């Protein structure tokens, strides 16, 4: 009985670790390390994860991109800023195969 509990605990621990980091489609449970915006309205986002694991090409090898002119661009940008200020982890879903790893949507959950 004790060994079953230990095996179950180890499996739960391993599974929670395996879902944190960037995967081919998204960066999951990551902090927003850096945000900068240039004059043409492109937002560059660096996370605490390894963006090279994504199925897209990160800008300069490390940045996801968001265009403020996109329909939800300003809402996503506001969510990114809130997560960074509050030091909260979030999910960033990207459009696979894009140059610059364009952000499709983000989620921020209560932690």
GROMACS .gro file of C-alpha atoms in nm, residues 4 9-10 15-16 26 35-36 38 42 46 49 54 56 60 65 70-71 78 83 88 90 93 95 97 104-105:
model
   27
    4UNK     CA    1   0.152   0.233  -0.439
    9UNK     CA    2   0.301   1.058  -0.580
   10UNK     CA    3   0.607   1.032  -0.806
   15UNK     CA    4   0.343   1.482  -1.480
   16UNK     CA    5   0.318   1.830  -1.330
   26UNK     CA    6   0.231   2.672  -2.639
   35UNK     CA    7   0.799   4.269  -2.282
   36UNK     CA    8   0.891   4.541  -2.524
   38UNK     CA    9   0.835   4.895  -3.095
   42UNK     CA   10   0.476   4.481  -3.248
   46UNK     CA   11   1.021   3.658  -2.357
   49UNK     CA   12   1.044   2.883  -2.081
   54UNK     CA   13   0.781   2.574  -3.004
   56UNK     CA   14   0.749   2.815  -3.492
   60UNK     CA   15   1.586   3.659  -3.246
   65UNK     CA   16   0.539   3.832  -3.108
   70UNK     CA   17  -0.482   4.224  -3.429
   71UNK     CA   18  -0.849   4.213  -3.319
   78UNK     CA   19  -0.316   4.398  -2.114
   83UNK     CA   20   0.067   3.874  -1.541
   88UNK     CA   21   0.185   3.518  -1.225
   90UNK     CA   22   0.036   3.201  -1.775
   93UNK     CA   23  -0.064   2.969  -2.732
   95UNK     CA   24   0.020   2.992  -3.424
   97UNK     CA   25   0.464   2.740  -3.824
  104UNK     CA   26  -0.284   3.331  -3.083
  105UNK     CA   27  -0.422   3.366  -2.729
   0.00000   0.00000   0.00000
